[in-house]
Amino acid sequence: MRIIRVKDYQQMSRDAANIISAQVILKPDSVLGLATGSSPIGAYKQLIEWYNKGDLNFEKVRSVNLDEYAGLTADHDQSYHYFMHQNFFDHINIAPQNIHIPDGCAADMEAECARYDATIAALGGIDLQLLGLGVNGHIGFNEPSDVFAKGTHTVKLTDSTRIANQRFFQSLDEVPSGAITMGIFDIIQAQRVLVIASGENKAQAIKKAFFGPVTPQVPASILQFHKDCTLVADEAALSLI
Ligand code: F6R
């Protein structure tokens, strides 16, 4: 476990973008596991900037996103499909056929979960997985639980997660109550994991996840066992350790 302590969100974003771009330069057809939410937006902006300057090429990159809300169509402005296109994919030269995001509207969700795991396997697994950290220690939408979920699965979102994500919706009622997410085993099979966290509201989760016992009640704690996990976090997020 490597911890990179940075001053603020901006520096976190630059460092994360540097690590991602190093991955893409070293292996142009990398499989990037990507996240949505507030944490990666700055890193995506930075990567877009370097792409525009001609320093990065995403032509051969393959991507697999962590998760999607259940019941939101790809064109819904709060869906993770929409988010990824708005904040990243529409601004770089990634090939549309190389983009993979779970379908939260699939008629048969069980089949969709199996299809998504098969997709990850067919790509040869994830080279670098980018993760944000939930205030309750979730990664992807793997919520605190009695067991570590293995593969892609559907989940019922906790109140804490729905409240944390309410800021993107008009009201709490509009926040979907379910999601489809990669499992913990999918995530920890990645060759490298990069966790980013900024702000005081992540301090408790960081303390529990990286300095507490490894338990499915704090899903991110499993990352303590990963052979190549880097946490880039700002001073506020690291204030309790
Ligand atoms: C997003 C995801 C979530 C977020 C986490 C932190 O694809 O899987 O686990 O990474 O909820 O969200 P932010 O970055 O908005 O604080």
PDB file of C-alpha atoms and ligand atoms in Angstrom:
ATOM      1  CA  MET A   1       0.000   0.000   0.000  1.00  0.00           C
ATOM      2  CA  ARG A   2       1.430   3.294  -1.128  1.00  0.00           C
ATOM      3  CA  ILE A   3       0.001   6.549   0.204  1.00  0.00           C
ATOM      4  CA  ILE A   4       0.660   9.772  -1.671  1.00  0.00           C
ATOM      5  CA  ARG A   5      -0.261  12.756   0.445  1.00  0.00           C
ATOM      6  CA  VAL A   6      -1.142  15.868  -1.531  1.00  0.00           C
ATOM      7  CA  LYS A   7      -2.289  19.354  -0.674  1.00  0.00           C
ATOM      8  CA  ASP A   8      -5.693  19.516  -2.270  1.00  0.00           C
ATOM      9  CA  TYR A   9      -8.148  18.202  -4.888  1.00  0.00           C
ATOM     10  CA  GLN A  10      -6.215  19.826  -7.725  1.00  0.00           C
ATOM     11  CA  GLN A  11      -2.959  18.127  -6.810  1.00  0.00           C
ATOM     12  CA  MET A  12      -4.772  14.817  -6.251  1.00  0.00           C
ATOM     13  CA  SER A  13      -6.229  15.101  -9.745  1.00  0.00           C
ATOM     14  CA  ARG A  14      -2.850  15.862 -11.339  1.00  0.00           C
ATOM     15  CA  ASP A  15      -1.124  12.977  -9.576  1.00  0.00           C
ATOM     16  CA  ALA A  16      -3.926  10.570 -10.495  1.00  0.00           C
ATOM     17  CA  ALA A  17      -3.821  11.746 -14.111  1.00  0.00           C
ATOM     18  CA  ASN A  18      -0.046  11.284 -14.144  1.00  0.00           C
ATOM     19  CA  ILE A  19      -0.376   7.698 -12.929  1.00  0.00           C
ATOM     20  CA  ILE A  20      -3.104   6.937 -15.495  1.00  0.00           C
ATOM     21  CA  SER A  21      -1.157   8.534 -18.316  1.00  0.00           C
ATOM     22  CA  ALA A  22       1.990   6.592 -17.380  1.00  0.00           C
ATOM     23  CA  GLN A  23      -0.114   3.424 -17.622  1.00  0.00           C
ATOM     24  CA  VAL A  24      -1.413   4.383 -21.073  1.00  0.00           C
ATOM     25  CA  ILE A  25       2.031   5.368 -22.338  1.00  0.00           C
ATOM     26  CA  LEU A  26       3.614   2.134 -21.115  1.00  0.00           C
ATOM     27  CA  LYS A  27       0.751  -0.023 -22.428  1.00  0.00           C
ATOM     28  CA  PRO A  28      -1.283   1.795 -25.108  1.00  0.00           C
ATOM     29  CA  ASP A  29      -3.987  -0.900 -25.155  1.00  0.00           C
ATOM     30  CA  SER A  30      -4.419  -0.863 -21.371  1.00  0.00           C
ATOM     31  CA  VAL A  31      -7.722  -1.905 -19.850  1.00  0.00           C
ATOM     32  CA  LEU A  32      -8.658   0.976 -17.557  1.00  0.00           C
ATOM     33  CA  GLY A  33     -11.245   0.398 -14.866  1.00  0.00           C
ATOM     34  CA  LEU A  34     -12.987   3.730 -14.454  1.00  0.00           C
ATOM     35  CA  ALA A  35     -15.121   5.427 -11.826  1.00  0.00           C
ATOM     36  CA  THR A  36     -17.668   8.225 -11.779  1.00  0.00           C
ATOM     37  CA  GLY A  37     -18.542  10.688  -8.997  1.00  0.00           C
ATOM     38  CA  SER A  38     -16.830  13.908  -7.913  1.00  0.00           C
ATOM     39  CA  SER A  39     -13.427  12.417  -7.162  1.00  0.00           C
ATOM     40  CA  PRO A  40     -12.231  11.605 -10.716  1.00  0.00           C
ATOM     41  CA  ILE A  41     -13.611  14.648 -12.560  1.00  0.00           C
ATOM     42  CA  GLY A  42     -10.394  16.671 -12.090  1.00  0.00           C
ATOM     43  CA  ALA A  43      -8.221  13.774 -13.228  1.00  0.00           C
ATOM     44  CA  TYR A  44     -10.371  13.296 -16.342  1.00  0.00           C
ATOM     45  CA  LYS A  45     -10.065  17.043 -17.103  1.00  0.00           C
ATOM     46  CA  GLN A  46      -6.301  16.828 -16.796  1.00  0.00           C
ATOM     47  CA  LEU A  47      -6.117  13.770 -19.056  1.00  0.00           C
ATOM     48  CA  ILE A  48      -8.268  15.578 -21.652  1.00  0.00           C
ATOM     49  CA  GLU A  49      -5.895  18.540 -21.501  1.00  0.00           C
ATOM     50  CA  TRP A  50      -2.852  16.345 -22.096  1.00  0.00           C
ATOM     51  CA  TYR A  51      -4.696  14.533 -24.904  1.00  0.00           C
ATOM     52  CA  ASN A  52      -5.453  17.900 -26.541  1.00  0.00           C
ATOM     53  CA  LYS A  53      -1.786  18.850 -26.287  1.00  0.00           C
ATOM     54  CA  GLY A  54      -0.880  15.654 -28.136  1.00  0.00           C
ATOM     55  CA  ASP A  55       0.784  14.051 -25.113  1.00  0.00           C
ATOM     56  CA  LEU A  56      -1.647  11.140 -24.793  1.00  0.00           C
ATOM     57  CA  ASN A  57      -3.376   8.770 -27.176  1.00  0.00           C
ATOM     58  CA  PHE A  58      -6.400   6.686 -26.139  1.00  0.00           C
ATOM     59  CA  GLU A  59      -6.921   5.056 -29.552  1.00  0.00           C
ATOM     60  CA  LYS A  60      -6.186   1.553 -28.282  1.00  0.00           C
ATOM     61  CA  VAL A  61      -7.329   1.947 -24.680  1.00  0.00           C
ATOM     62  CA  ARG A  62     -10.167  -0.276 -23.488  1.00  0.00           C
ATOM     63  CA  SER A  63     -12.328   0.807 -20.553  1.00  0.00           C
ATOM     64  CA  VAL A  64     -14.644  -0.912 -18.112  1.00  0.00           C
ATOM     65  CA  ASN A  65     -16.681   1.191 -15.756  1.00  0.00           C
ATOM     66  CA  LEU A  66     -17.352   0.109 -12.224  1.00  0.00           C
ATOM     67  CA  ASP A  67     -21.065   0.583 -12.024  1.00  0.00           C
ATOM     68  CA  GLU A  68     -24.355   2.080 -13.159  1.00  0.00           C
ATOM     69  CA  TYR A  69     -27.607   3.016 -11.466  1.00  0.00           C
ATOM     70  CA  ALA A  70     -30.482   0.598 -11.952  1.00  0.00           C
ATOM     71  CA  GLY A  71     -33.285   1.979 -14.068  1.00  0.00           C
ATOM     72  CA  LEU A  72     -31.483   4.984 -15.585  1.00  0.00           C
ATOM     73  CA  THR A  73     -31.167   4.886 -19.367  1.00  0.00           C
ATOM     74  CA  ALA A  74     -27.851   5.810 -21.002  1.00  0.00           C
ATOM     75  CA  ASP A  75     -29.215   9.228 -22.011  1.00  0.00           C
ATOM     76  CA  HIS A  76     -30.464  10.122 -18.494  1.00  0.00           C
ATOM     77  CA  ASP A  77     -28.305  13.025 -17.332  1.00  0.00           C
ATOM     78  CA  GLN A  78     -27.529  11.308 -14.020  1.00  0.00           C
ATOM     79  CA  SER A  79     -26.662   7.934 -15.512  1.00  0.00           C
ATOM     80  CA  TYR A  80     -23.037   6.901 -15.363  1.00  0.00           C
ATOM     81  CA  HIS A  81     -23.095   6.351 -19.128  1.00  0.00           C
ATOM     82  CA  TYR A  82     -23.957  10.026 -19.551  1.00  0.00           C
ATOM     83  CA  PHE A  83     -21.398  11.103 -16.939  1.00  0.00           C
ATOM     84  CA  MET A  84     -18.555   9.230 -18.605  1.00  0.00           C
ATOM     85  CA  HIS A  85     -19.325  10.658 -22.040  1.00  0.00           C
ATOM     86  CA  GLN A  86     -19.756  14.202 -20.718  1.00  0.00           C
ATOM     87  CA  ASN A  87     -16.688  14.187 -18.502  1.00  0.00           C
ATOM     88  CA  PHE A  88     -14.263  12.053 -20.459  1.00  0.00           C
ATOM     89  CA  PHE A  89     -15.065   9.883 -23.468  1.00  0.00           C
ATOM     90  CA  ASP A  90     -16.520  12.594 -25.713  1.00  0.00           C
ATOM     91  CA  HIS A  91     -13.289  14.593 -25.383  1.00  0.00           C
ATOM     92  CA  ILE A  92     -10.693  11.927 -26.193  1.00  0.00           C
ATOM     93  CA  ASN A  93     -10.106   9.467 -29.045  1.00  0.00           C
ATOM     94  CA  ILE A  94     -11.192   6.276 -27.292  1.00  0.00           C
ATOM     95  CA  ALA A  95     -12.985   3.963 -29.757  1.00  0.00           C
ATOM     96  CA  PRO A  96     -16.708   3.581 -28.917  1.00  0.00           C
ATOM     97  CA  GLN A  97     -16.477  -0.203 -29.217  1.00  0.00           C
ATOM     98  CA  ASN A  98     -13.790  -0.202 -26.517  1.00  0.00           C
ATOM     99  CA  ILE A  99     -16.054   1.442 -23.924  1.00  0.00           C
ATOM    100  CA  HIS A 100     -17.829  -0.902 -21.507  1.00  0.00           C
ATOM    101  CA  ILE A 101     -20.354   0.185 -18.881  1.00  0.00           C
ATOM    102  CA  PRO A 102     -22.878  -2.110 -17.198  1.00  0.00           C
ATOM    103  CA  ASP A 103     -26.448  -1.710 -18.428  1.00  0.00           C
ATOM    104  CA  GLY A 104     -28.679  -0.617 -15.555  1.00  0.00           C
ATOM    105  CA  CYS A 105     -31.793  -1.127 -17.686  1.00  0.00           C
ATOM    106  CA  ALA A 106     -31.161  -4.669 -18.891  1.00  0.00           C
ATOM    107  CA  ALA A 107     -34.346  -6.757 -18.969  1.00  0.00           C
ATOM    108  CA  ASP A 108     -32.480  -9.652 -17.366  1.00  0.00           C
ATOM    109  CA  MET A 109     -30.116  -8.208 -14.762  1.00  0.00           C
ATOM    110  CA  GLU A 110     -28.669 -11.577 -13.828  1.00  0.00           C
ATOM    111  CA  ALA A 111     -27.672 -12.168 -17.437  1.00  0.00           C
ATOM    112  CA  GLU A 112     -26.254  -8.632 -17.630  1.00  0.00           C
ATOM    113  CA  CYS A 113     -24.057  -9.289 -14.574  1.00  0.00           C
ATOM    114  CA  ALA A 114     -22.716 -12.498 -16.156  1.00  0.00           C
ATOM    115  CA  ARG A 115     -22.210 -10.723 -19.493  1.00  0.00           C
ATOM    116  CA  TYR A 116     -20.235  -7.938 -17.797  1.00  0.00           C
ATOM    117  CA  ASP A 117     -17.907 -10.339 -15.984  1.00  0.00           C
ATOM    118  CA  ALA A 118     -17.394 -12.218 -19.253  1.00  0.00           C
ATOM    119  CA  THR A 119     -16.518  -8.915 -20.929  1.00  0.00           C
ATOM    120  CA  ILE A 120     -13.874  -8.139 -18.299  1.00  0.00           C
ATOM    121  CA  ALA A 121     -12.452 -11.644 -18.694  1.00  0.00           C
ATOM    122  CA  ALA A 122     -12.435 -11.380 -22.506  1.00  0.00           C
ATOM    123  CA  LEU A 123     -10.449  -8.156 -22.230  1.00  0.00           C
ATOM    124  CA  GLY A 124      -7.858 -10.046 -20.223  1.00  0.00           C
ATOM    125  CA  GLY A 125      -8.677  -8.339 -16.930  1.00  0.00           C
ATOM    126  CA  ILE A 126      -8.082  -4.802 -15.727  1.00  0.00           C
ATOM    127  CA  ASP A 127      -4.627  -3.221 -15.864  1.00  0.00           C
ATOM    128  CA  LEU A 128      -5.379  -0.178 -13.720  1.00  0.00           C
ATOM    129  CA  GLN A 129      -8.528   0.311 -11.661  1.00  0.00           C
ATOM    130  CA  LEU A 130      -9.377   3.845 -10.589  1.00  0.00           C
ATOM    131  CA  LEU A 131     -11.553   4.053  -7.471  1.00  0.00           C
ATOM    132  CA  GLY A 132     -13.277   6.738  -5.459  1.00  0.00           C
ATOM    133  CA  LEU A 133     -14.150   5.960  -1.864  1.00  0.00           C
ATOM    134  CA  GLY A 134     -17.662   6.097  -0.439  1.00  0.00           C
ATOM    135  CA  VAL A 135     -18.131   7.807   2.942  1.00  0.00           C
ATOM    136  CA  ASN A 136     -19.196   4.392   4.265  1.00  0.00           C
ATOM    137  CA  GLY A 137     -16.116   2.711   2.786  1.00  0.00           C
ATOM    138  CA  HIS A 138     -17.823   1.410  -0.348  1.00  0.00           C
ATOM    139  CA  ILE A 139     -15.945   0.862  -3.608  1.00  0.00           C
ATOM    140  CA  GLY A 140     -17.934   0.693  -6.805  1.00  0.00           C
ATOM    141  CA  PHE A 141     -21.356   0.175  -5.307  1.00  0.00           C
ATOM    142  CA  ASN A 142     -20.162  -2.608  -3.028  1.00  0.00           C
ATOM    143  CA  GLU A 143     -21.881  -1.476   0.132  1.00  0.00           C
ATOM    144  CA  PRO A 144     -20.982  -2.596   3.676  1.00  0.00           C
ATOM    145  CA  SER A 145     -22.125  -6.193   3.980  1.00  0.00           C
ATOM    146  CA  ASP A 146     -21.533  -9.489   5.766  1.00  0.00           C
ATOM    147  CA  VAL A 147     -19.622 -10.887   2.797  1.00  0.00           C
ATOM    148  CA  PHE A 148     -17.368  -9.609   0.009  1.00  0.00           C
ATOM    149  CA  ALA A 149     -19.376  -9.936  -3.218  1.00  0.00           C
ATOM    150  CA  LYS A 150     -17.304 -11.608  -5.917  1.00  0.00           C
ATOM    151  CA  GLY A 151     -18.496 -10.747  -9.395  1.00  0.00           C
ATOM    152  CA  THR A 152     -20.751  -8.145 -10.959  1.00  0.00           C
ATOM    153  CA  HIS A 153     -24.056  -8.050  -9.099  1.00  0.00           C
ATOM    154  CA  THR A 154     -27.070  -5.889  -8.387  1.00  0.00           C
ATOM    155  CA  VAL A 155     -27.292  -3.993  -5.105  1.00  0.00           C
ATOM    156  CA  LYS A 156     -29.739  -2.041  -3.045  1.00  0.00           C
ATOM    157  CA  LEU A 157     -28.100   1.282  -2.218  1.00  0.00           C
ATOM    158  CA  THR A 158     -27.785   2.238   1.453  1.00  0.00           C
ATOM    159  CA  ASP A 159     -29.418   5.416   2.762  1.00  0.00           C
ATOM    160  CA  SER A 160     -25.931   6.837   3.397  1.00  0.00           C
ATOM    161  CA  THR A 161     -24.958   6.401  -0.269  1.00  0.00           C
ATOM    162  CA  ARG A 162     -28.276   7.739  -1.571  1.00  0.00           C
ATOM    163  CA  ILE A 163     -27.959  10.797   0.682  1.00  0.00           C
ATOM    164  CA  ALA A 164     -24.316  11.329  -0.395  1.00  0.00           C
ATOM    165  CA  ASN A 165     -25.387  11.187  -4.060  1.00  0.00           C
ATOM    166  CA  GLN A 166     -28.495  13.328  -3.611  1.00  0.00           C
ATOM    167  CA  ARG A 167     -26.448  16.409  -4.578  1.00  0.00           C
ATOM    168  CA  PHE A 168     -26.626  15.312  -8.218  1.00  0.00           C
ATOM    169  CA  PHE A 169     -30.441  14.950  -8.239  1.00  0.00           C
ATOM    170  CA  GLN A 170     -33.374  17.321  -7.596  1.00  0.00           C
ATOM    171  CA  SER A 171     -34.463  15.362  -4.537  1.00  0.00           C
ATOM    172  CA  LEU A 172     -33.669  12.233  -2.531  1.00  0.00           C
ATOM    173  CA  ASP A 173     -36.704  10.505  -4.053  1.00  0.00           C
ATOM    174  CA  GLU A 174     -35.097  10.748  -7.487  1.00  0.00           C
ATOM    175  CA  VAL A 175     -31.899   8.958  -6.403  1.00  0.00           C
ATOM    176  CA  PRO A 176     -32.235   5.372  -7.659  1.00  0.00           C
ATOM    177  CA  SER A 177     -32.492   2.784  -4.925  1.00  0.00           C
ATOM    178  CA  GLY A 178     -30.477   0.158  -6.771  1.00  0.00           C
ATOM    179  CA  ALA A 179     -27.427  -0.285  -8.958  1.00  0.00           C
ATOM    180  CA  ILE A 180     -25.323  -2.807 -10.832  1.00  0.00           C
ATOM    181  CA  THR A 181     -21.675  -2.952  -9.834  1.00  0.00           C
ATOM    182  CA  MET A 182     -18.498  -4.897 -10.388  1.00  0.00           C
ATOM    183  CA  GLY A 183     -17.803  -7.142  -7.443  1.00  0.00           C
ATOM    184  CA  ILE A 184     -14.928  -6.975  -5.001  1.00  0.00           C
ATOM    185  CA  PHE A 185     -13.169  -9.880  -6.698  1.00  0.00           C
ATOM    186  CA  ASP A 186     -13.421  -8.113 -10.081  1.00  0.00           C
ATOM    187  CA  ILE A 187     -11.815  -5.050  -8.520  1.00  0.00           C
ATOM    188  CA  ILE A 188      -8.984  -6.725  -6.642  1.00  0.00           C
ATOM    189  CA  GLN A 189      -8.041  -8.808  -9.667  1.00  0.00           C
ATOM    190  CA  ALA A 190      -6.849  -5.588 -11.332  1.00  0.00           C
ATOM    191  CA  GLN A 191      -3.067  -5.474 -11.757  1.00  0.00           C
ATOM    192  CA  ARG A 192      -2.929  -2.037 -10.140  1.00  0.00           C
ATOM    193  CA  VAL A 193      -5.431  -0.091  -8.088  1.00  0.00           C
ATOM    194  CA  LEU A 194      -5.484   3.684  -7.724  1.00  0.00           C
ATOM    195  CA  VAL A 195      -7.750   5.141  -5.039  1.00  0.00           C
ATOM    196  CA  ILE A 196      -8.348   8.872  -4.914  1.00  0.00           C
ATOM    197  CA  ALA A 197      -9.933  10.777  -2.044  1.00  0.00           C
ATOM    198  CA  SER A 198     -10.329  14.435  -1.220  1.00  0.00           C
ATOM    199  CA  GLY A 199     -11.991  16.288   1.628  1.00  0.00           C
ATOM    200  CA  GLU A 200     -12.679  15.893   5.303  1.00  0.00           C
ATOM    201  CA  ASN A 201     -15.815  13.821   4.692  1.00  0.00           C
ATOM    202  CA  LYS A 202     -13.570  10.975   3.465  1.00  0.00           C
ATOM    203  CA  ALA A 203     -11.268  11.017   6.533  1.00  0.00           C
ATOM    204  CA  GLN A 204     -13.218   8.462   8.563  1.00  0.00           C
ATOM    205  CA  ALA A 205     -13.547   6.101   5.591  1.00  0.00           C
ATOM    206  CA  ILE A 206      -9.795   6.300   4.899  1.00  0.00           C
ATOM    207  CA  LYS A 207      -8.948   5.574   8.502  1.00  0.00           C
ATOM    208  CA  LYS A 208     -11.240   2.555   8.602  1.00  0.00           C
ATOM    209  CA  ALA A 209     -10.399   1.247   5.135  1.00  0.00           C
ATOM    210  CA  PHE A 210      -6.636   1.493   5.240  1.00  0.00           C
ATOM    211  CA  PHE A 211      -5.821   1.369   8.946  1.00  0.00           C
ATOM    212  CA  GLY A 212      -8.646  -0.739  10.399  1.00  0.00           C
ATOM    213  CA  PRO A 213      -9.433  -4.446  10.202  1.00  0.00           C
ATOM    214  CA  VAL A 214     -10.119  -5.994   6.799  1.00  0.00           C
ATOM    215  CA  THR A 215     -13.863  -6.594   6.826  1.00  0.00           C
ATOM    216  CA  PRO A 216     -16.757  -6.603   4.344  1.00  0.00           C
ATOM    217  CA  GLN A 217     -18.363  -4.018   6.628  1.00  0.00           C
ATOM    218  CA  VAL A 218     -15.760  -1.638   5.138  1.00  0.00           C
ATOM    219  CA  PRO A 219     -15.495  -2.963   1.563  1.00  0.00           C
ATOM    220  CA  ALA A 220     -12.429  -0.848   0.657  1.00  0.00           C
ATOM    221  CA  SER A 221     -10.467  -2.488   3.500  1.00  0.00           C
ATOM    222  CA  ILE A 222      -9.840  -5.492   1.197  1.00  0.00           C
ATOM    223  CA  LEU A 223      -7.437  -3.227  -0.708  1.00  0.00           C
ATOM    224  CA  GLN A 224      -4.967  -3.618   2.169  1.00  0.00           C
ATOM    225  CA  PHE A 225      -4.314  -7.078   0.699  1.00  0.00           C
ATOM    226  CA  HIS A 226      -3.727  -5.818  -2.853  1.00  0.00           C
ATOM    227  CA  LYS A 227      -0.176  -6.128  -4.138  1.00  0.00           C
ATOM    228  CA  ASP A 228      -0.146  -2.798  -5.974  1.00  0.00           C
ATOM    229  CA  CYS A 229      -2.549  -0.316  -4.474  1.00  0.00           C
ATOM    230  CA  THR A 230      -1.875   3.421  -4.373  1.00  0.00           C
ATOM    231  CA  LEU A 231      -3.951   5.921  -2.445  1.00  0.00           C
ATOM    232  CA  VAL A 232      -3.662   9.540  -3.542  1.00  0.00           C
ATOM    233  CA  ALA A 233      -5.408  11.641  -0.929  1.00  0.00           C
ATOM    234  CA  ASP A 234      -5.334  15.234   0.192  1.00  0.00           C
ATOM    235  CA  GLU A 235      -4.500  16.563   3.650  1.00  0.00           C
ATOM    236  CA  ALA A 236      -8.152  16.858   4.656  1.00  0.00           C
ATOM    237  CA  ALA A 237      -8.907  13.258   3.671  1.00  0.00           C
ATOM    238  CA  LEU A 238      -5.814  12.084   5.586  1.00  0.00           C
ATOM    239  CA  SER A 239      -6.535  14.240   8.638  1.00  0.00           C
ATOM    240  CA  LEU A 240      -7.425  11.277  10.886  1.00  0.00           C
ATOM    241  CA  ILE A 241      -4.316   9.203  10.233  1.00  0.00           C
TER     242      ILE A 241
HETATM  243  C1  F6R B   1     -18.518   5.673  -8.778  1.00  0.00           C
HETATM  244  C2  F6R B   1     -18.419   4.745  -7.667  1.00  0.00           C
HETATM  245  C3  F6R B   1     -18.476   5.166  -6.249  1.00  0.00           C
HETATM  246  C4  F6R B   1     -17.756   6.487  -5.967  1.00  0.00           C
HETATM  247  C5  F6R B   1     -17.853   6.837  -4.481  1.00  0.00           C
HETATM  248  C6  F6R B   1     -17.225   8.188  -4.185  1.00  0.00           C
HETATM  249  O1  F6R B   1     -18.419   5.011 -10.018  1.00  0.00           O
HETATM  250  O2  F6R B   1     -18.320   3.586  -7.920  1.00  0.00           O
HETATM  251  O3  F6R B   1     -17.911   4.143  -5.444  1.00  0.00           O
HETATM  252  O4  F6R B   1     -16.423   6.377  -6.351  1.00  0.00           O
HETATM  253  O5  F6R B   1     -19.182   6.876  -4.091  1.00  0.00           O
HETATM  254  O6  F6R B   1     -17.947   9.171  -4.825  1.00  0.00           O
HETATM  255  P1  F6R B   1     -17.437  10.669  -4.937  1.00  0.00           P
HETATM  256  O7  F6R B   1     -16.207  10.641  -5.744  1.00  0.00           O
HETATM  257  O8  F6R B   1     -18.549  11.425  -5.604  1.00  0.00           O
HETATM  258  O9  F6R B   1     -17.188  11.125  -3.530  1.00  0.00           O
END
